[in-house]
CSV table of C-alpha atoms in Angstrom, one decimal:
chain,number,residue,atom,x,y,z
A,414,MET,CA,3.6,62.9,76.6
A,415,ALA,CA,1.8,60.2,74.8
A,416,ARG,CA,4.0,58.0,72.5
A,417,ARG,CA,3.2,58.0,68.8
A,418,THR,CA,3.1,54.5,67.3
A,419,ALA,CA,3.6,53.7,63.6
A,420,PRO,CA,0.5,52.6,61.7
A,421,ALA,CA,0.2,48.8,61.5
A,422,PRO,CA,1.2,47.4,58.1
A,423,HIS,CA,-1.7,46.2,56.0
A,424,CYS,CA,-2.1,44.8,52.5
A,425,SER,CA,-5.1,46.9,51.4
A,426,ILE,CA,-4.7,48.4,47.9
A,427,PRO,CA,-5.4,52.1,47.4
A,428,GLN,CA,-8.6,52.5,45.5
A,429,HIS,CA,-7.3,55.5,43.4
A,430,THR,CA,-4.8,53.2,41.6
A,431,GLY,CA,-7.5,51.3,39.8
A,432,VAL,CA,-5.8,48.1,40.7
A,433,THR,CA,-7.9,45.5,42.4
A,434,ARG,CA,-6.9,42.7,44.8
A,435,ARG,CA,-7.9,40.2,42.0
A,436,ASP,CA,-5.4,41.9,39.6
A,437,TRP,CA,-2.5,41.5,42.2
A,438,LEU,CA,-3.5,37.9,42.7
A,439,GLY,CA,-3.5,37.2,38.9
A,440,TRP,CA,-0.1,38.9,38.4
A,441,GLY,CA,1.3,36.9,41.3
A,442,LEU,CA,0.1,33.6,39.9
A,443,ALA,CA,1.5,34.6,36.4
A,444,LEU,CA,4.9,35.5,37.9
A,445,ALA,CA,4.9,32.2,39.8
A,446,ALA,CA,4.1,30.2,36.7
A,447,ALA,CA,6.6,32.0,34.4
A,448,PRO,CA,9.6,30.1,35.8
A,449,LEU,CA,7.8,26.8,35.4
A,450,ALA,CA,6.9,27.6,31.7
A,451,THR,CA,10.5,28.6,31.1
A,452,ALA,CA,11.8,25.5,32.8
A,453,ARG,CA,9.6,23.3,30.6
A,454,ALA,CA,10.8,25.1,27.4
A,455,GLN,CA,14.4,24.6,28.4
A,456,ALA,CA,14.2,21.3,30.3
A,457,PRO,CA,16.8,18.7,29.2
A,458,PHE,CA,15.3,16.3,26.6
A,459,PRO,CA,14.6,13.5,26.7
A,460,SER,CA,14.1,12.8,30.4
A,461,LYS,CA,12.2,9.5,29.9
A,462,PRO,CA,11.4,6.9,27.2
A,463,VAL,CA,9.9,8.3,23.9
A,464,GLN,CA,6.7,6.7,22.7
A,465,LEU,CA,6.5,6.4,18.9
A,466,ILE,CA,2.9,5.8,17.7
A,467,VAL,CA,2.7,3.7,14.5
A,468,PRO,CA,-0.9,3.7,13.1
A,469,TRP,CA,-0.5,0.2,11.5
A,470,PRO,CA,-0.6,-3.4,12.7
A,471,ALA,CA,2.6,-4.9,14.1
A,472,GLY,CA,4.5,-7.0,11.6
A,473,GLY,CA,3.6,-5.0,8.5
A,474,GLN,CA,6.2,-3.5,6.2
A,475,THR,CA,6.0,0.0,7.7
A,476,ASP,CA,5.9,-1.2,11.2
A,477,LEU,CA,9.1,-3.3,10.7
A,478,THR,CA,11.1,-0.5,9.1
A,479,VAL,CA,9.9,2.0,11.8
A,480,ARG,CA,11.0,-0.4,14.5
A,481,ILE,CA,14.5,-0.5,13.0
A,482,LEU,CA,14.5,3.3,12.8
A,483,ALA,CA,13.5,3.4,16.5
A,484,GLU,CA,16.3,1.0,17.5
A,485,GLU,CA,18.8,3.0,15.6
A,486,ALA,CA,17.7,6.2,17.3
A,487,GLU,CA,17.8,4.9,20.9
A,488,SER,CA,21.6,5.1,21.3
A,489,LEU,CA,21.7,8.5,19.8
A,490,LEU,CA,18.8,9.8,22.0
A,491,GLY,CA,20.0,8.2,25.2
A,492,GLN,CA,16.5,6.8,26.0
A,493,PRO,CA,14.4,3.9,24.8
A,494,VAL,CA,12.1,4.6,21.8
A,495,VAL,CA,9.0,2.4,22.4
A,496,VAL,CA,6.8,1.6,19.3
A,497,ILE,CA,3.1,1.7,20.1
A,498,ASN,CA,0.9,0.2,17.4
A,499,LYS,CA,-2.5,1.9,17.0
A,500,PRO,CA,-4.0,0.4,13.8
A,501,GLY,CA,-7.4,1.3,12.4
A,502,ALA,CA,-9.2,4.1,10.6
A,503,ALA,CA,-6.9,3.7,7.5
A,504,GLY,CA,-3.8,4.8,9.5
A,505,THR,CA,-5.3,8.1,10.8
A,506,LEU,CA,-5.5,7.3,14.5
A,507,VAL,CA,-2.1,8.9,15.0
A,508,ALA,CA,-3.5,12.4,14.6
A,509,PRO,CA,-6.0,12.5,17.5
A,510,LEU,CA,-3.6,10.6,19.7
A,511,LEU,CA,-0.9,13.2,19.1
A,512,LYS,CA,-3.4,16.0,19.6
A,513,ALA,CA,-4.2,14.6,23.0
A,514,ALA,CA,-0.6,14.0,24.1
A,515,GLU,CA,1.6,16.3,26.2
A,516,PRO,CA,3.6,18.5,23.9
A,517,ASP,CA,7.0,17.7,25.4
A,518,GLY,CA,8.4,15.5,22.7
A,519,HIS,CA,8.1,12.2,24.7
A,520,THR,CA,5.2,11.2,22.4
A,521,ILE,CA,5.7,11.3,18.7
A,522,GLY,CA,4.1,9.5,15.7
A,523,GLN,CA,4.7,8.1,12.3
A,524,VAL,CA,2.4,10.2,10.1
A,525,PRO,CA,1.5,9.1,6.5
A,526,ILE,CA,0.5,11.8,4.1
A,527,THR,CA,-2.9,10.2,3.9
A,528,VAL,CA,-3.7,11.6,7.4
A,529,TYR,CA,-3.9,15.1,5.8
A,530,ARG,CA,-6.0,13.8,2.9
A,531,HIS,CA,-8.4,12.0,5.3
A,532,ALA,CA,-9.1,15.3,7.1
A,533,LEU,CA,-9.9,16.9,3.7
A,534,MET,CA,-12.3,14.1,2.8
A,535,ASN,CA,-14.0,13.7,6.1
A,536,ARG,CA,-15.3,15.8,9.0
A,537,VAL,CA,-13.0,14.9,11.9
A,538,PRO,CA,-12.5,16.5,15.3
A,539,TRP,CA,-8.8,17.2,14.6
A,540,ASP,CA,-6.8,19.2,12.1
A,541,PRO,CA,-3.4,17.7,11.2
A,542,VAL,CA,-2.1,21.0,9.9
A,543,ASN,CA,-2.7,22.8,13.2
A,544,ASP,CA,-2.6,19.9,15.7
A,545,LEU,CA,0.7,18.3,14.5
A,546,SER,CA,4.3,19.7,14.5
A,547,PRO,CA,6.3,18.1,11.7
A,548,ILE,CA,9.8,16.8,12.7
A,549,ILE,CA,11.3,15.1,9.6
A,550,GLN,CA,10.2,13.4,6.4
A,551,VAL,CA,11.7,9.9,6.2
A,552,SER,CA,10.5,7.8,3.3
A,553,GLY,CA,8.1,7.0,0.6
A,554,VAL,CA,7.1,4.2,-1.8
A,555,SER,CA,7.0,3.8,-5.6
A,556,PHE,CA,3.7,3.9,-7.4
A,557,GLY,CA,3.4,2.6,-10.9
A,558,LEU,CA,1.0,2.3,-13.8
A,559,LEU,CA,0.5,-1.3,-14.7
A,560,VAL,CA,-1.2,-3.3,-17.4
A,561,PRO,CA,-1.6,-7.1,-18.0
A,562,ALA,CA,1.3,-8.8,-19.7
A,563,ALA,CA,-0.7,-9.4,-22.8
A,564,SER,CA,-1.9,-5.8,-23.1
A,565,PRO,CA,-1.4,-4.0,-26.4
A,566,PHE,CA,-0.4,-0.9,-24.4
A,567,ARG,CA,3.4,-0.6,-24.5
A,568,HIS,CA,3.6,3.0,-23.5
A,569,VAL,CA,1.5,5.4,-21.5
A,570,SER,CA,0.7,7.3,-24.7
A,571,ASP,CA,-0.8,4.1,-26.2
A,572,MET,CA,-3.3,3.9,-23.4
A,573,ILE,CA,-4.2,7.6,-23.5
A,574,ASP,CA,-4.7,7.5,-27.3
A,575,TRP,CA,-6.8,4.4,-27.1
A,576,ALA,CA,-9.0,5.9,-24.4
A,577,LEU,CA,-9.5,9.2,-26.2
A,578,LYS,CA,-10.8,7.3,-29.2
A,579,ARG,CA,-13.2,5.2,-27.1
A,580,PRO,CA,-14.6,7.4,-24.4
A,581,GLY,CA,-15.8,5.5,-21.3
A,582,GLU,CA,-14.3,2.2,-22.4
A,583,LEU,CA,-11.0,2.2,-20.5
A,584,ILE,CA,-11.4,0.2,-17.3
A,585,MET,CA,-8.8,1.0,-14.6
A,586,GLY,CA,-8.4,0.0,-11.0
A,587,SER,CA,-7.0,1.5,-7.8
A,588,THR,CA,-6.8,0.5,-4.1
A,589,GLY,CA,-9.8,2.6,-3.2
A,590,ILE,CA,-11.6,5.9,-3.7
A,591,GLY,CA,-9.4,8.8,-2.6
A,592,THR,CA,-6.3,6.7,-2.1
A,593,THR,CA,-2.9,7.8,-3.4
A,594,ALA,CA,-3.2,5.3,-6.3
A,595,HIS,CA,-6.6,6.8,-7.2
A,596,LEU,CA,-5.4,10.4,-7.2
A,597,ALA,CA,-2.2,9.6,-9.1
A,598,MET,CA,-4.4,8.0,-11.8
A,599,GLU,CA,-6.7,11.0,-11.9
A,600,GLU,CA,-3.8,13.4,-12.2
A,601,ILE,CA,-2.9,11.9,-15.6
A,602,LEU,CA,-6.4,11.2,-17.0
A,603,LEU,CA,-7.9,14.5,-16.1
A,604,GLN,CA,-5.3,16.4,-18.0
A,605,HIS,CA,-6.5,14.7,-21.1
A,606,ASN,CA,-10.2,14.7,-20.1
A,607,VAL,CA,-10.3,10.9,-20.4
A,608,ARG,CA,-13.6,9.3,-19.5
A,609,TYR,CA,-13.1,5.9,-18.0
A,610,VAL,CA,-14.5,3.3,-15.6
A,611,HIS,CA,-12.9,3.4,-12.1
A,612,VAL,CA,-12.9,0.1,-10.2
A,613,PRO,CA,-11.8,0.5,-6.6
A,614,TYR,CA,-10.4,-2.6,-4.8
A,615,LYS,CA,-10.0,-3.2,-1.1
A,616,GLY,CA,-6.3,-3.8,-1.3
A,617,THR,CA,-3.2,-4.7,-3.4
A,618,ALA,CA,-3.8,-8.4,-3.7
A,619,ASP,CA,-7.3,-8.1,-5.2
A,620,GLN,CA,-6.2,-5.5,-7.6
A,621,MET,CA,-3.1,-7.4,-8.7
A,622,LEU,CA,-5.1,-10.5,-9.4
A,623,ALA,CA,-7.6,-8.4,-11.5
A,624,ILE,CA,-4.8,-6.9,-13.6
A,625,ALA,CA,-2.9,-10.2,-14.1
A,626,ALA,CA,-6.1,-11.9,-15.2
A,627,GLY,CA,-7.1,-9.1,-17.6
A,628,GLN,CA,-10.3,-8.3,-15.7
A,629,ILE,CA,-9.3,-4.6,-15.8
A,630,MET,CA,-7.1,-2.9,-18.5
A,631,ALA,CA,-4.8,-1.0,-16.2
A,632,GLY,CA,-4.2,0.0,-12.6
A,633,VAL,CA,-2.1,2.1,-10.3
A,634,ASN,CA,-0.5,0.7,-7.2
A,635,SER,CA,2.5,0.9,-4.9
A,636,THR,CA,5.4,-1.5,-5.0
A,637,GLY,CA,3.3,-4.4,-3.9
A,638,PHE,CA,3.3,-5.0,-7.6
A,639,ALA,CA,7.0,-5.9,-7.8
A,640,PRO,CA,6.7,-9.7,-7.6
A,641,TRP,CA,4.0,-9.7,-10.3
A,642,VAL,CA,6.1,-7.7,-12.7
A,643,GLU,CA,9.2,-9.9,-12.0
A,644,ARG,CA,7.1,-13.0,-12.7
A,645,GLY,CA,6.1,-11.5,-16.1
A,646,GLN,CA,2.4,-11.4,-15.2
A,647,MET,CA,2.1,-7.6,-15.8
A,648,ARG,CA,4.0,-4.8,-17.4
A,649,LEU,CA,5.1,-1.6,-15.7
A,650,LEU,CA,4.5,1.4,-18.0
A,651,ALA,CA,5.7,4.2,-15.8
A,652,THR,CA,6.4,5.2,-12.2
A,653,PHE,CA,5.2,8.2,-10.2
A,654,ASN,CA,8.6,8.8,-8.6
A,655,ALA,CA,10.6,12.1,-9.0
A,656,SER,CA,13.4,10.0,-10.6
A,657,ARG,CA,13.7,6.5,-12.1
A,658,ASN,CA,13.5,3.6,-9.6
A,659,PRO,CA,16.8,1.8,-9.6
A,660,ARG,CA,15.0,-1.5,-9.6
A,661,TRP,CA,13.4,-0.7,-13.0
A,662,PRO,CA,15.9,1.7,-14.6
A,663,GLU,CA,14.4,1.2,-18.0
A,664,VAL,CA,10.9,2.4,-16.9
A,665,PRO,CA,10.3,6.2,-17.3
A,666,THR,CA,8.7,8.4,-14.7
A,667,MET,CA,5.5,10.3,-15.4
A,668,ARG,CA,7.5,13.5,-14.9
A,669,GLU,CA,9.7,12.4,-17.8
A,670,LEU,CA,6.7,11.8,-19.9
A,671,GLY,CA,5.4,15.3,-19.6
A,672,TYR,CA,3.5,15.3,-16.3
A,673,PRO,CA,5.6,17.5,-14.0
A,674,GLN,CA,3.1,17.5,-11.2
A,675,ALA,CA,2.5,13.7,-11.2
A,676,VAL,CA,4.9,12.8,-8.5
A,677,TYR,CA,3.2,10.5,-6.0
A,678,THR,CA,5.2,8.5,-3.4
A,679,SER,CA,2.8,8.6,-0.4
A,680,PRO,CA,5.7,10.0,1.8
A,681,TRP,CA,5.6,9.7,5.6
A,682,GLY,CA,7.4,11.4,8.4
A,683,LEU,CA,7.5,11.9,12.1
A,684,ALA,CA,5.5,14.5,14.0
A,685,ALA,CA,5.0,15.7,17.5
A,686,PRO,CA,2.0,17.4,19.1
A,687,ALA,CA,1.6,21.1,18.2
A,688,GLY,CA,3.3,23.3,20.8
A,689,THR,CA,6.3,21.1,21.4
A,690,PRO,CA,9.3,23.3,22.2
A,691,GLU,CA,11.5,24.1,19.3
A,692,HIS,CA,14.7,22.8,20.9
A,693,VAL,CA,13.0,19.4,21.4
A,694,ILE,CA,11.9,19.3,17.7
A,695,GLN,CA,15.5,20.1,16.7
A,696,LYS,CA,16.9,17.4,18.9
A,697,LEU,CA,14.4,14.8,17.5
A,698,HIS,CA,15.2,15.9,13.9
A,699,GLU,CA,18.9,15.6,14.5
A,700,VAL,CA,18.6,12.1,16.1
A,701,PHE,CA,16.2,10.6,13.5
A,702,HIS,CA,18.1,12.1,10.6
A,703,ARG,CA,21.2,10.2,11.7
A,704,ALA,CA,19.2,7.1,12.4
A,705,MET,CA,17.4,7.0,9.1
A,706,THR,CA,20.7,7.1,7.1
A,707,THR,CA,22.2,4.2,8.9
A,708,GLU,CA,23.0,1.2,6.7
A,709,ARG,CA,20.7,-1.1,8.7
A,710,HIS,CA,17.7,1.2,8.2
A,711,THR,CA,18.3,2.0,4.5
A,712,ALA,CA,18.7,-1.8,3.9
A,713,ALA,CA,15.3,-2.4,5.6
A,714,LEU,CA,13.7,0.2,3.4
A,715,ALA,CA,15.2,-1.3,0.2
A,716,ARG,CA,13.9,-4.7,1.2
A,717,TYR,CA,10.4,-3.3,0.8
A,718,ASP,CA,11.1,-1.1,-2.2
A,719,GLN,CA,11.0,2.0,-0.1
A,720,SER,CA,13.6,4.8,-0.4
A,721,LEU,CA,14.8,7.7,1.7
A,722,GLU,CA,12.9,10.9,1.0
A,723,TYR,CA,14.5,13.2,3.6
A,724,LEU,CA,13.1,16.6,4.2
A,725,GLY,CA,14.2,18.8,7.2
A,726,THR,CA,11.7,20.2,9.6
A,727,ARG,CA,10.9,23.4,7.7
A,728,GLU,CA,10.9,21.8,4.3
A,729,TYR,CA,8.7,19.0,5.5
A,730,ARG,CA,6.1,21.4,6.8
A,731,GLN,CA,6.2,23.4,3.5
A,732,SER,CA,5.8,20.1,1.5
A,733,VAL,CA,2.8,19.1,3.7
A,734,LEU,CA,1.1,22.4,3.1
A,735,ALA,CA,1.8,22.3,-0.6
A,736,THR,CA,0.4,18.8,-0.8
A,737,VAL,CA,-2.7,19.8,1.1
A,738,GLU,CA,-3.5,22.6,-1.3
A,739,ARG,CA,-2.8,20.5,-4.3
A,740,GLU,CA,-5.0,17.6,-3.2
A,741,LYS,CA,-7.7,20.0,-2.0
A,742,LYS,CA,-8.1,21.2,-5.6
A,743,LEU,CA,-8.0,17.6,-7.0
A,744,LEU,CA,-10.5,16.3,-4.5
A,745,ALA,CA,-12.8,19.2,-5.2
A,746,ARG,CA,-12.8,18.3,-8.9
A,747,LEU,CA,-13.6,14.7,-7.9
A,748,ASN,CA,-16.4,15.9,-5.5
A,749,LEU,CA,-14.6,14.1,-2.7
A,750,LEU,CA,-14.1,17.1,-0.3
A,751,ALA,CA,-15.9,16.9,3.0
A,752,LYS,CA,-19.2,18.9,3.1
A,753,PRO,CA,-19.0,22.0,5.4
A,754,ALA,CA,-20.8,21.7,8.7
């Protein structure tokens, strides 16, 4: 009697199932990749030095304070934090560099709020709202409304009243069209429909010389004005902080004077590429929160008239979104929004 043999095994797929060989291959690759994706999400962090992109030249005020922050974070992180200076494009190069980086937390950046404004005013191939993952807000600077020492304006109301009686005669300067100083100035004057002449300067030094010499009647700037005020060459009428600056406790804030939305400190924080795992963001937040509150770092900020403006990860993102919406409306009124493609 002939022996019956079992059919040889084969890997053909029954056609009646509707499943193709390509389907099985795709599922197999997905199953193989799943442990890798899970491992990446849960991998110990950090596993190598962290690069911190600073979009300003080495040796500047922000660079020096960020370097101290990085040094304070190293021992807490267990890895070196290497500052990489990438100046240019008004401090916005950090955004495309982070967009192109691996989202594993080993590349982060110092992100000024002006990065978000730049994307509103210009057509750029990156979107800071969607391409960046906020970690922590660290600091900000003081902005003030300044007049020459010999100015008859003793209070903000003096300047507003004078300008309303003389439409188009008030001459004010800022550090450039669309800068924080410019928007802070517009925030006040637009509420009163004040017509004035805006003189944009290339930087703080030129603007300070113009105010001190009486070439312009008033101006808004960040705390680069401190030496000029202390030498008696100009007068500080008000600041744009949320609360009074301890260096000038007698000077009111714009908020106190009846402008609740006029808080401008040009805050900055740290961000990672979008898609960075949540546990990595939390680790970075924890480390840099502790680092930013050290005595050495706070002393460095105070040396340059900066202050801590801490916001946690969630609050920082909410603040960024609120700022983007607010400035979008203001820039639209000034006809400074980028034209649609």
